[in-house]
PDB file of C-alpha atoms in Angstrom:
ATOM      1  CA  PHE A   1       8.796 159.261 100.458  1.00  0.00           C
ATOM      2  CA  LEU A   2       8.184 162.316  98.276  1.00  0.00           C
ATOM      3  CA  SER A   3       6.470 164.020 101.192  1.00  0.00           C
ATOM      4  CA  LEU A   4       9.470 163.493 103.478  1.00  0.00           C
ATOM      5  CA  VAL A   5      11.931 164.892 100.931  1.00  0.00           C
ATOM      6  CA  ALA A   6       9.588 167.800 100.196  1.00  0.00           C
ATOM      7  CA  GLU A   7       9.303 168.618 103.907  1.00  0.00           C
ATOM      8  CA  PHE A   8      13.093 168.603 104.223  1.00  0.00           C
ATOM      9  CA  CYS A   9      13.433 170.976 101.256  1.00  0.00           C
ATOM     10  CA  CYS A  10      10.757 173.322 102.615  1.00  0.00           C
ATOM     11  CA  GLY A  11      12.425 173.268 106.032  1.00  0.00           C
ATOM     12  CA  PHE A  12      15.759 174.162 104.463  1.00  0.00           C
ATOM     13  CA  PHE A  13      14.100 177.081 102.658  1.00  0.00           C
ATOM     14  CA  VAL A  14      12.604 178.348 105.939  1.00  0.00           C
ATOM     15  CA  ILE A  15      16.063 178.170 107.555  1.00  0.00           C
ATOM     16  CA  LEU A  16      17.442 180.358 104.764  1.00  0.00           C
ATOM     17  CA  ILE A  17      14.711 182.931 105.331  1.00  0.00           C
ATOM     18  CA  LEU A  18      15.066 183.028 109.116  1.00  0.00           C
ATOM     19  CA  GLY A  19      18.847 182.808 109.139  1.00  0.00           C
ATOM     20  CA  ASN A  20      21.527 185.056 107.773  1.00  0.00           C
ATOM     21  CA  PHE A  21      21.030 183.746 104.244  1.00  0.00           C
ATOM     22  CA  TRP A  22      17.714 185.440 103.510  1.00  0.00           C
ATOM     23  CA  PHE A  23      19.225 187.002 100.387  1.00  0.00           C
ATOM     24  CA  LEU A  24      19.709 183.495  98.958  1.00  0.00           C
ATOM     25  CA  ALA A  25      16.040 182.816  99.609  1.00  0.00           C
ATOM     26  CA  VAL A  26      15.118 186.012  97.761  1.00  0.00           C
ATOM     27  CA  LEU A  27      17.299 185.029  94.804  1.00  0.00           C
ATOM     28  CA  TYR A  28      15.704 181.600  94.729  1.00  0.00           C
ATOM     29  CA  LEU A  29      12.206 183.118  94.793  1.00  0.00           C
ATOM     30  CA  LEU A  30      13.180 185.220  91.792  1.00  0.00           C
ATOM     31  CA  TRP A  31      14.446 182.081  90.058  1.00  0.00           C
ATOM     32  CA  LEU A  32      11.205 180.292  90.969  1.00  0.00           C
ATOM     33  CA  TYR A  33       9.177 183.082  89.388  1.00  0.00           C
ATOM     34  CA  LEU A  34      11.199 183.022  86.174  1.00  0.00           C
ATOM     35  CA  ASP A  35      11.271 179.220  86.009  1.00  0.00           C
ATOM     36  CA  TRP A  36       7.663 178.575  87.028  1.00  0.00           C
ATOM     37  CA  GLU A  37       6.515 177.125  83.687  1.00  0.00           C
ATOM     38  CA  THR A  38       9.400 174.669  83.231  1.00  0.00           C
ATOM     39  CA  PRO A  39       7.560 171.672  84.805  1.00  0.00           C
ATOM     40  CA  CYS A  40       4.905 172.137  82.089  1.00  0.00           C
ATOM     41  CA  MET A  41       7.471 172.433  79.302  1.00  0.00           C
ATOM     42  CA  GLY A  42       9.296 169.129  79.478  1.00  0.00           C
ATOM     43  CA  GLY A  43      11.084 169.787  82.754  1.00  0.00           C
ATOM     44  CA  ARG A  44      14.849 169.813  83.134  1.00  0.00           C
ATOM     45  CA  ARG A  45      16.188 166.290  83.467  1.00  0.00           C
ATOM     46  CA  SER A  46      19.729 165.482  84.522  1.00  0.00           C
ATOM     47  CA  GLN A  47      21.308 162.232  83.422  1.00  0.00           C
ATOM     48  CA  TRP A  48      23.752 162.598  86.303  1.00  0.00           C
ATOM     49  CA  VAL A  49      20.932 162.568  88.878  1.00  0.00           C
ATOM     50  CA  ARG A  50      19.064 159.785  87.086  1.00  0.00           C
ATOM     51  CA  SER A  51      22.237 157.668  87.219  1.00  0.00           C
ATOM     52  CA  TRP A  52      23.014 158.081  90.931  1.00  0.00           C
ATOM     53  CA  THR A  53      24.260 154.849  92.492  1.00  0.00           C
ATOM     54  CA  VAL A  54      21.580 155.116  95.211  1.00  0.00           C
ATOM     55  CA  TRP A  55      18.906 154.396  92.586  1.00  0.00           C
ATOM     56  CA  LYS A  56      20.676 151.147  91.691  1.00  0.00           C
ATOM     57  CA  TYR A  57      20.347 150.054  95.321  1.00  0.00           C
ATOM     58  CA  PHE A  58      16.748 151.304  95.367  1.00  0.00           C
ATOM     59  CA  ARG A  59      15.856 149.101  92.401  1.00  0.00           C
ATOM     60  CA  GLU A  60      17.736 146.091  93.748  1.00  0.00           C
ATOM     61  CA  TYR A  61      16.130 146.365  97.197  1.00  0.00           C
ATOM     62  CA  PHE A  62      12.734 145.086  96.045  1.00  0.00           C
ATOM     63  CA  PRO A  63      13.927 144.304  93.258  1.00  0.00           C
ATOM     64  CA  ILE A  64      12.255 146.273  90.440  1.00  0.00           C
ATOM     65  CA  HIS A  65      12.060 144.839  86.911  1.00  0.00           C
ATOM     66  CA  LEU A  66      10.772 146.241  83.624  1.00  0.00           C
ATOM     67  CA  ILE A  67       9.231 143.700  81.229  1.00  0.00           C
ATOM     68  CA  LYS A  68       8.742 144.398  77.536  1.00  0.00           C
ATOM     69  CA  THR A  69       5.988 142.630  75.598  1.00  0.00           C
ATOM     70  CA  SER A  70       6.130 144.559  72.329  1.00  0.00           C
ATOM     71  CA  ASP A  71       8.314 147.001  70.432  1.00  0.00           C
ATOM     72  CA  LEU A  72       7.459 150.706  70.581  1.00  0.00           C
ATOM     73  CA  ASN A  73       8.388 152.519  67.366  1.00  0.00           C
ATOM     74  CA  PRO A  74      10.315 155.699  68.320  1.00  0.00           C
ATOM     75  CA  ASN A  75       8.751 157.503  65.351  1.00  0.00           C
ATOM     76  CA  HIS A  76       5.541 157.785  67.382  1.00  0.00           C
ATOM     77  CA  ASN A  77       4.650 159.441  70.669  1.00  0.00           C
ATOM     78  CA  TYR A  78       3.051 157.320  73.383  1.00  0.00           C
ATOM     79  CA  LEU A  79       0.868 157.730  76.430  1.00  0.00           C
ATOM     80  CA  LEU A  80       1.625 154.994  78.943  1.00  0.00           C
ATOM     81  CA  GLY A  81      -1.109 154.369  81.509  1.00  0.00           C
ATOM     82  CA  PHE A  82       0.513 153.082  84.706  1.00  0.00           C
ATOM     83  CA  HIS A  83      -1.483 150.851  87.116  1.00  0.00           C
ATOM     84  CA  PRO A  84      -1.860 150.584  90.069  1.00  0.00           C
ATOM     85  CA  HIS A  85      -0.817 153.672  92.021  1.00  0.00           C
ATOM     86  CA  GLY A  86       0.103 151.815  95.203  1.00  0.00           C
ATOM     87  CA  VAL A  87       1.492 153.826  98.105  1.00  0.00           C
ATOM     88  CA  LEU A  88       4.987 154.516  96.786  1.00  0.00           C
ATOM     89  CA  VAL A  89       4.568 154.242  92.973  1.00  0.00           C
ATOM     90  CA  ALA A  90       7.943 152.513  93.157  1.00  0.00           C
ATOM     91  CA  GLY A  91       7.654 150.768  89.802  1.00  0.00           C
ATOM     92  CA  ALA A  92       7.012 154.022  87.948  1.00  0.00           C
ATOM     93  CA  PHE A  93       9.875 155.850  89.641  1.00  0.00           C
ATOM     94  CA  GLY A  94      12.346 152.972  89.474  1.00  0.00           C
ATOM     95  CA  ASN A  95      11.720 152.175  85.814  1.00  0.00           C
ATOM     96  CA  PHE A  96      10.996 155.546  84.204  1.00  0.00           C
ATOM     97  CA  CYS A  97      13.094 157.950  86.310  1.00  0.00           C
ATOM     98  CA  THR A  98      16.224 155.937  87.101  1.00  0.00           C
ATOM     99  CA  GLY A  99      18.503 153.422  85.473  1.00  0.00           C
ATOM    100  CA  PRO A 100      19.013 152.256  81.886  1.00  0.00           C
ATOM    101  CA  SER A 101      16.221 149.653  81.633  1.00  0.00           C
ATOM    102  CA  PHE A 102      13.699 151.723  79.697  1.00  0.00           C
ATOM    103  CA  LYS A 103      16.322 153.136  77.344  1.00  0.00           C
ATOM    104  CA  ASN A 104      17.736 149.672  76.652  1.00  0.00           C
ATOM    105  CA  LEU A 105      14.355 148.049  76.039  1.00  0.00           C
ATOM    106  CA  PHE A 106      12.822 150.947  74.115  1.00  0.00           C
ATOM    107  CA  PRO A 107      15.662 152.773  72.334  1.00  0.00           C
ATOM    108  CA  GLY A 108      14.794 156.163  70.911  1.00  0.00           C
ATOM    109  CA  LEU A 109      12.046 156.866  73.459  1.00  0.00           C
ATOM    110  CA  THR A 110      12.284 159.401  76.282  1.00  0.00           C
ATOM    111  CA  PRO A 111       9.905 158.793  79.228  1.00  0.00           C
ATOM    112  CA  TYR A 112       8.312 161.651  81.191  1.00  0.00           C
ATOM    113  CA  LEU A 113       6.639 160.702  84.469  1.00  0.00           C
ATOM    114  CA  HIS A 114       3.746 163.095  85.150  1.00  0.00           C
ATOM    115  CA  ILE A 115       2.982 163.862  88.804  1.00  0.00           C
ATOM    116  CA  MET A 116       0.663 166.286  90.603  1.00  0.00           C
ATOM    117  CA  PRO A 117       1.472 169.965  89.914  1.00  0.00           C
ATOM    118  CA  ILE A 118       1.436 170.734  93.652  1.00  0.00           C
ATOM    119  CA  TRP A 119       4.874 169.133  94.076  1.00  0.00           C
ATOM    120  CA  PHE A 120       6.479 171.714  91.774  1.00  0.00           C
ATOM    121  CA  GLY A 121       5.568 174.545  94.125  1.00  0.00           C
ATOM    122  CA  CYS A 122       7.950 173.223  96.783  1.00  0.00           C
ATOM    123  CA  PRO A 123      11.277 175.135  96.871  1.00  0.00           C
ATOM    124  CA  PHE A 124      14.354 173.102  95.873  1.00  0.00           C
ATOM    125  CA  PHE A 125      12.316 169.894  95.790  1.00  0.00           C
ATOM    126  CA  ARG A 126      10.986 170.869  92.372  1.00  0.00           C
ATOM    127  CA  GLU A 127      14.549 170.973  91.029  1.00  0.00           C
ATOM    128  CA  TYR A 128      15.221 167.495  92.355  1.00  0.00           C
ATOM    129  CA  ILE A 129      12.118 165.854  90.870  1.00  0.00           C
ATOM    130  CA  MET A 130      12.562 167.610  87.521  1.00  0.00           C
ATOM    131  CA  SER A 131      16.154 166.401  87.345  1.00  0.00           C
ATOM    132  CA  ALA A 132      14.841 162.843  87.729  1.00  0.00           C
ATOM    133  CA  GLY A 133      12.594 163.272  84.696  1.00  0.00           C
ATOM    134  CA  MET A 134       9.309 164.145  86.383  1.00  0.00           C
ATOM    135  CA  VAL A 135       6.997 166.792  84.947  1.00  0.00           C
ATOM    136  CA  SER A 136       3.605 168.226  85.816  1.00  0.00           C
ATOM    137  CA  ALA A 137       0.451 166.194  85.214  1.00  0.00           C
ATOM    138  CA  SER A 138      -1.389 169.283  83.952  1.00  0.00           C
ATOM    139  CA  LYS A 139      -3.029 169.248  80.514  1.00  0.00           C
ATOM    140  CA  GLU A 140      -0.483 171.783  79.276  1.00  0.00           C
ATOM    141  CA  SER A 141       2.393 169.559  80.363  1.00  0.00           C
ATOM    142  CA  VAL A 142       1.009 166.400  78.767  1.00  0.00           C
ATOM    143  CA  SER A 143       0.299 168.342  75.558  1.00  0.00           C
ATOM    144  CA  TYR A 144       3.849 169.680  75.497  1.00  0.00           C
ATOM    145  CA  VAL A 145       5.328 166.182  75.724  1.00  0.00           C
ATOM    146  CA  LEU A 146       2.984 164.590  73.198  1.00  0.00           C
ATOM    147  CA  ASN A 147       3.268 167.483  70.746  1.00  0.00           C
ATOM    148  CA  ASN A 148       6.743 166.428  69.633  1.00  0.00           C
ATOM    149  CA  GLU A 149       6.405 166.147  65.857  1.00  0.00           C
ATOM    150  CA  GLY A 150       9.368 163.817  65.478  1.00  0.00           C
ATOM    151  CA  GLY A 151       7.960 161.274  67.934  1.00  0.00           C
ATOM    152  CA  GLY A 152      10.132 159.587  70.542  1.00  0.00           C
ATOM    153  CA  HIS A 153       8.306 160.936  73.606  1.00  0.00           C
ATOM    154  CA  ALA A 154       6.433 158.805  76.135  1.00  0.00           C
ATOM    155  CA  SER A 155       4.121 160.384  78.713  1.00  0.00           C
ATOM    156  CA  VAL A 156       3.760 158.109  81.741  1.00  0.00           C
ATOM    157  CA  ILE A 157       0.587 158.840  83.704  1.00  0.00           C
ATOM    158  CA  VAL A 158      -0.503 157.052  86.875  1.00  0.00           C
ATOM    159  CA  ILE A 159      -4.146 156.868  85.849  1.00  0.00           C
ATOM    160  CA  GLY A 160      -5.689 156.088  89.250  1.00  0.00           C
ATOM    161  CA  GLY A 161      -4.048 159.112  90.851  1.00  0.00           C
ATOM    162  CA  ALA A 162      -3.872 159.849  94.551  1.00  0.00           C
ATOM    163  CA  GLU A 163      -7.376 158.508  95.138  1.00  0.00           C
ATOM    164  CA  GLU A 164      -6.274 155.016  94.120  1.00  0.00           C
ATOM    165  CA  SER A 165      -3.582 154.928  96.805  1.00  0.00           C
ATOM    166  CA  LEU A 166      -6.376 154.506  99.363  1.00  0.00           C
ATOM    167  CA  ASN A 167      -7.046 151.082  97.793  1.00  0.00           C
ATOM    168  CA  ALA A 168      -3.382 150.056  98.038  1.00  0.00           C
ATOM    169  CA  HIS A 169      -3.797 147.009 100.275  1.00  0.00           C
ATOM    170  CA  PRO A 170      -1.833 143.789  99.710  1.00  0.00           C
ATOM    171  CA  GLY A 171      -3.772 141.647  97.266  1.00  0.00           C
ATOM    172  CA  SER A 172      -5.988 144.520  96.118  1.00  0.00           C
ATOM    173  CA  LEU A 173      -6.724 144.650  92.389  1.00  0.00           C
ATOM    174  CA  THR A 174      -9.133 147.607  92.403  1.00  0.00           C
ATOM    175  CA  LEU A 175      -8.340 150.370  89.915  1.00  0.00           C
ATOM    176  CA  ASN A 176      -9.933 153.827  89.810  1.00  0.00           C
ATOM    177  CA  ILE A 177     -10.386 154.172  86.077  1.00  0.00           C
ATOM    178  CA  LEU A 178     -14.023 154.087  84.946  1.00  0.00           C
ATOM    179  CA  LYS A 179     -14.477 157.855  85.301  1.00  0.00           C
ATOM    180  CA  ARG A 180     -10.948 158.768  84.246  1.00  0.00           C
ATOM    181  CA  LYS A 181     -11.103 159.559  80.555  1.00  0.00           C
ATOM    182  CA  GLY A 182      -9.022 162.720  80.292  1.00  0.00           C
ATOM    183  CA  PHE A 183      -5.959 160.704  79.250  1.00  0.00           C
ATOM    184  CA  ILE A 184      -8.007 159.145  76.446  1.00  0.00           C
ATOM    185  CA  LYS A 185      -8.966 162.578  75.154  1.00  0.00           C
ATOM    186  CA  MET A 186      -5.338 163.729  75.284  1.00  0.00           C
ATOM    187  CA  ALA A 187      -4.201 160.660  73.331  1.00  0.00           C
ATOM    188  CA  LEU A 188      -6.807 161.338  70.654  1.00  0.00           C
ATOM    189  CA  LYS A 189      -5.989 165.036  70.367  1.00  0.00           C
ATOM    190  CA  HIS A 190      -2.303 164.316  69.818  1.00  0.00           C
ATOM    191  CA  GLY A 191      -2.521 160.982  68.031  1.00  0.00           C
ATOM    192  CA  ALA A 192      -0.431 159.390  70.785  1.00  0.00           C
ATOM    193  CA  HIS A 193      -0.560 155.604  70.871  1.00  0.00           C
ATOM    194  CA  LEU A 194      -1.934 154.245  74.149  1.00  0.00           C
ATOM    195  CA  VAL A 195       0.049 151.649  76.087  1.00  0.00           C
ATOM    196  CA  PRO A 196      -1.342 149.901  79.199  1.00  0.00           C
ATOM    197  CA  VAL A 197       1.243 149.206  81.911  1.00  0.00           C
ATOM    198  CA  PHE A 198       0.607 147.000  84.942  1.00  0.00           C
ATOM    199  CA  SER A 199       3.044 146.879  87.842  1.00  0.00           C
ATOM    200  CA  PHE A 200       2.721 143.553  89.654  1.00  0.00           C
ATOM    201  CA  GLY A 201       3.689 143.792  93.320  1.00  0.00           C
ATOM    202  CA  GLU A 202       3.041 147.525  93.651  1.00  0.00           C
ATOM    203  CA  ASN A 203       0.349 147.055  96.314  1.00  0.00           C
ATOM    204  CA  GLU A 204       2.405 144.571  98.329  1.00  0.00           C
ATOM    205  CA  LEU A 205       5.012 147.054  99.613  1.00  0.00           C
ATOM    206  CA  PHE A 206       2.998 148.323 102.581  1.00  0.00           C
ATOM    207  CA  LYS A 207       0.129 147.333 104.837  1.00  0.00           C
ATOM    208  CA  GLN A 208      -2.551 149.957 105.227  1.00  0.00           C
ATOM    209  CA  VAL A 209      -4.991 150.560 108.074  1.00  0.00           C
ATOM    210  CA  ALA A 210      -8.379 149.114 107.118  1.00  0.00           C
ATOM    211  CA  ASN A 211     -10.383 151.831 105.351  1.00  0.00           C
ATOM    212  CA  PRO A 212     -13.293 150.257 103.479  1.00  0.00           C
ATOM    213  CA  LYS A 213     -15.555 152.556 101.499  1.00  0.00           C
ATOM    214  CA  GLY A 214     -18.128 154.167 103.778  1.00  0.00           C
ATOM    215  CA  SER A 215     -15.957 153.902 106.904  1.00  0.00           C
ATOM    216  CA  TRP A 216     -15.247 157.057 108.906  1.00  0.00           C
ATOM    217  CA  LEU A 217     -11.536 156.822 108.100  1.00  0.00           C
ATOM    218  CA  ARG A 218     -12.158 156.527 104.350  1.00  0.00           C
ATOM    219  CA  ASN A 219     -14.562 159.476 104.467  1.00  0.00           C
ATOM    220  CA  VAL A 220     -11.970 161.625 106.233  1.00  0.00           C
ATOM    221  CA  GLN A 221      -9.228 160.551 103.805  1.00  0.00           C
ATOM    222  CA  GLU A 222     -11.385 161.340 100.772  1.00  0.00           C
ATOM    223  CA  LYS A 223     -12.330 164.763 102.145  1.00  0.00           C
ATOM    224  CA  MET A 224      -8.670 165.547 102.891  1.00  0.00           C
ATOM    225  CA  GLN A 225      -7.698 164.382  99.402  1.00  0.00           C
ATOM    226  CA  LYS A 226     -10.187 166.784  97.825  1.00  0.00           C
ATOM    227  CA  ILE A 227      -8.897 169.669  99.950  1.00  0.00           C
ATOM    228  CA  MET A 228      -5.143 169.082  99.632  1.00  0.00           C
ATOM    229  CA  GLY A 229      -4.969 167.403  96.231  1.00  0.00           C
ATOM    230  CA  PHE A 230      -3.168 164.299  97.491  1.00  0.00           C
ATOM    231  CA  ALA A 231      -4.257 161.345  99.620  1.00  0.00           C
ATOM    232  CA  LEU A 232      -3.018 160.362 103.074  1.00  0.00           C
ATOM    233  CA  PRO A 233      -3.047 156.569 103.343  1.00  0.00           C
ATOM    234  CA  LEU A 234      -2.208 155.312 106.838  1.00  0.00           C
ATOM    235  CA  PHE A 235       0.411 152.701 106.046  1.00  0.00           C
ATOM    236  CA  HIS A 236       3.207 150.785 107.727  1.00  0.00           C
ATOM    237  CA  ALA A 237       5.704 148.093 106.800  1.00  0.00           C
ATOM    238  CA  ARG A 238       9.033 147.077 108.346  1.00  0.00           C
ATOM    239  CA  GLY A 239      11.795 148.721 110.332  1.00  0.00           C
ATOM    240  CA  VAL A 240      15.532 148.845 109.710  1.00  0.00           C
ATOM    241  CA  PHE A 241      16.463 145.873 111.867  1.00  0.00           C
ATOM    242  CA  GLN A 242      13.084 144.202 112.409  1.00  0.00           C
ATOM    243  CA  TYR A 243      10.095 143.234 110.301  1.00  0.00           C
ATOM    244  CA  SER A 244       7.301 143.983 112.777  1.00  0.00           C
ATOM    245  CA  PHE A 245       6.675 147.686 112.248  1.00  0.00           C
ATOM    246  CA  GLY A 246       8.187 150.660 110.437  1.00  0.00           C
ATOM    247  CA  LEU A 247       7.928 152.819 107.336  1.00  0.00           C
ATOM    248  CA  ILE A 248      10.482 151.028 105.185  1.00  0.00           C
ATOM    249  CA  PRO A 249       8.678 149.121 102.400  1.00  0.00           C
ATOM    250  CA  TYR A 250       8.736 145.342 102.408  1.00  0.00           C
ATOM    251  CA  ARG A 251      11.163 143.631 100.060  1.00  0.00           C
ATOM    252  CA  GLN A 252       8.624 142.426  97.532  1.00  0.00           C
ATOM    253  CA  PRO A 253       9.565 142.079  93.853  1.00  0.00           C
ATOM    254  CA  ILE A 254       7.952 144.529  91.441  1.00  0.00           C
ATOM    255  CA  HIS A 255       7.474 143.531  87.815  1.00  0.00           C
ATOM    256  CA  THR A 256       6.304 146.416  85.639  1.00  0.00           C
ATOM    257  CA  VAL A 257       4.896 144.938  82.430  1.00  0.00           C
ATOM    258  CA  VAL A 258       4.614 147.257  79.424  1.00  0.00           C
ATOM    259  CA  GLY A 259       1.840 146.132  77.085  1.00  0.00           C
ATOM    260  CA  SER A 260       1.362 146.434  73.343  1.00  0.00           C
ATOM    261  CA  PRO A 261       0.476 149.840  71.886  1.00  0.00           C
ATOM    262  CA  ILE A 262      -3.059 150.725  70.849  1.00  0.00           C
ATOM    263  CA  PRO A 263      -2.799 152.769  67.615  1.00  0.00           C
ATOM    264  CA  VAL A 264      -4.566 156.131  67.902  1.00  0.00           C
ATOM    265  CA  LYS A 265      -5.333 158.477  65.021  1.00  0.00           C
ATOM    266  CA  LYS A 266      -5.069 162.195  65.677  1.00  0.00           C
ATOM    267  CA  ASN A 267      -8.455 163.784  66.303  1.00  0.00           C
ATOM    268  CA  LEU A 268      -8.444 167.395  67.500  1.00  0.00           C
ATOM    269  CA  ASN A 269     -12.138 167.355  68.405  1.00  0.00           C
ATOM    270  CA  PRO A 270     -13.088 163.840  69.515  1.00  0.00           C
ATOM    271  CA  THR A 271     -16.727 163.203  70.284  1.00  0.00           C
ATOM    272  CA  THR A 272     -17.943 161.714  73.557  1.00  0.00           C
ATOM    273  CA  GLU A 273     -18.721 158.490  71.717  1.00  0.00           C
ATOM    274  CA  GLU A 274     -15.198 158.262  70.279  1.00  0.00           C
ATOM    275  CA  ILE A 275     -13.689 158.828  73.724  1.00  0.00           C
ATOM    276  CA  GLU A 276     -15.949 156.167  75.225  1.00  0.00           C
ATOM    277  CA  GLN A 277     -15.036 153.655  72.514  1.00  0.00           C
ATOM    278  CA  LEU A 278     -11.305 154.130  72.954  1.00  0.00           C
ATOM    279  CA  HIS A 279     -11.664 154.038  76.732  1.00  0.00           C
ATOM    280  CA  ALA A 280     -13.500 150.711  76.490  1.00  0.00           C
ATOM    281  CA  LEU A 281     -10.777 149.329  74.201  1.00  0.00           C
ATOM    282  CA  TYR A 282      -8.094 150.485  76.631  1.00  0.00           C
ATOM    283  CA  LEU A 283      -9.844 148.703  79.525  1.00  0.00           C
ATOM    284  CA  GLN A 284     -10.060 145.570  77.400  1.00  0.00           C
ATOM    285  CA  LYS A 285      -6.334 145.658  76.575  1.00  0.00           C
ATOM    286  CA  LEU A 286      -5.408 146.383  80.189  1.00  0.00           C
ATOM    287  CA  ARG A 287      -7.438 143.442  81.439  1.00  0.00           C
ATOM    288  CA  LYS A 288      -5.915 141.193  78.764  1.00  0.00           C
ATOM    289  CA  LEU A 289      -2.394 142.277  79.771  1.00  0.00           C
ATOM    290  CA  PHE A 290      -3.132 141.453  83.400  1.00  0.00           C
ATOM    291  CA  GLU A 291      -4.703 138.071  82.624  1.00  0.00           C
ATOM    292  CA  GLU A 292      -1.815 137.003  80.368  1.00  0.00           C
ATOM    293  CA  HIS A 293       0.848 137.726  82.995  1.00  0.00           C
ATOM    294  CA  LYS A 294      -0.789 137.250  86.405  1.00  0.00           C
ATOM    295  CA  ARG A 295       0.275 133.601  86.700  1.00  0.00           C
ATOM    296  CA  ASN A 296       3.924 134.603  86.358  1.00  0.00           C
ATOM    297  CA  TYR A 297       3.720 136.850  89.414  1.00  0.00           C
ATOM    298  CA  GLY A 298       1.764 134.853  91.950  1.00  0.00           C
ATOM    299  CA  ILE A 299      -1.764 136.094  91.260  1.00  0.00           C
ATOM    300  CA  PRO A 300      -4.332 133.277  91.816  1.00  0.00           C
ATOM    301  CA  GLU A 301      -6.228 132.152  88.739  1.00  0.00           C
ATOM    302  CA  HIS A 302      -9.602 133.268  90.132  1.00  0.00           C
ATOM    303  CA  LYS A 303      -8.404 136.849  90.786  1.00  0.00           C
ATOM    304  CA  SER A 304      -9.210 139.558  88.238  1.00  0.00           C
ATOM    305  CA  LEU A 305      -9.030 143.327  87.986  1.00  0.00           C
ATOM    306  CA  ILE A 306     -11.862 145.372  89.443  1.00  0.00           C
ATOM    307  CA  PHE A 307     -12.609 148.651  87.667  1.00  0.00           C
ATOM    308  CA  GLU A 308     -14.257 151.448  89.658  1.00  0.00           C
TER     309      GLU A 308
END
């Protein structure tokens, strides 16, 4: 979805350059140069964009729900680890970038959804995603959000990243997390409380061409992901008037469950052992969150998370 909108924005920019409006393109390039650091400095959200009626229909289509399990004190800053990535990351966008759900459930907290920096290099598209509350996933950007002395900021990071989207098959419970410890280090450096978030139904929105590890397709996808910075899952779902084939996601409910916070003390120079300990605790809390809620959302009793 993001790719399609980004392509449209880039195409519009090319039309400006090739047409009689090249001077507008030049002015925008100047603006881009002056505004380059904004995605790493909290972005530029617009409540008007975040409240568009189209997002209400977007959330109701699946539908998307946000479930609270514990209060989050707005006097602290938080780092929310979102799982799984899925193909669309619909739960993250629907709950943290649109609508009043997060604000109503967690008053006093402002969520910032961190996405790959590459998206902010796309003309016009960067303005759109920033207005929705998205910011760069760079270290500088996360530090800027979590450095708010008064608290009240919540960094939302899709921990598995683009690589995890290649595992986004219906029924899949595999998370790319064992080697991902940068978010743990950031939480320690800023004293941001860690909160595991699991989005039930995220992997059910699309069917993906079989790509088991070691297959030629998976090898090509992983090589392309390393080159371009984002993955290219080969997915399909339903059409507009039929359910056999298309790119419109299936109407499967998404329940994004926000877990209890893990208190973190500020540590500017955490040791490897301290990072490992907190990482292990986070995995434990994430697994507990999943196990406590899986029965409510159709996950068989014998199914459990797989950490890679």
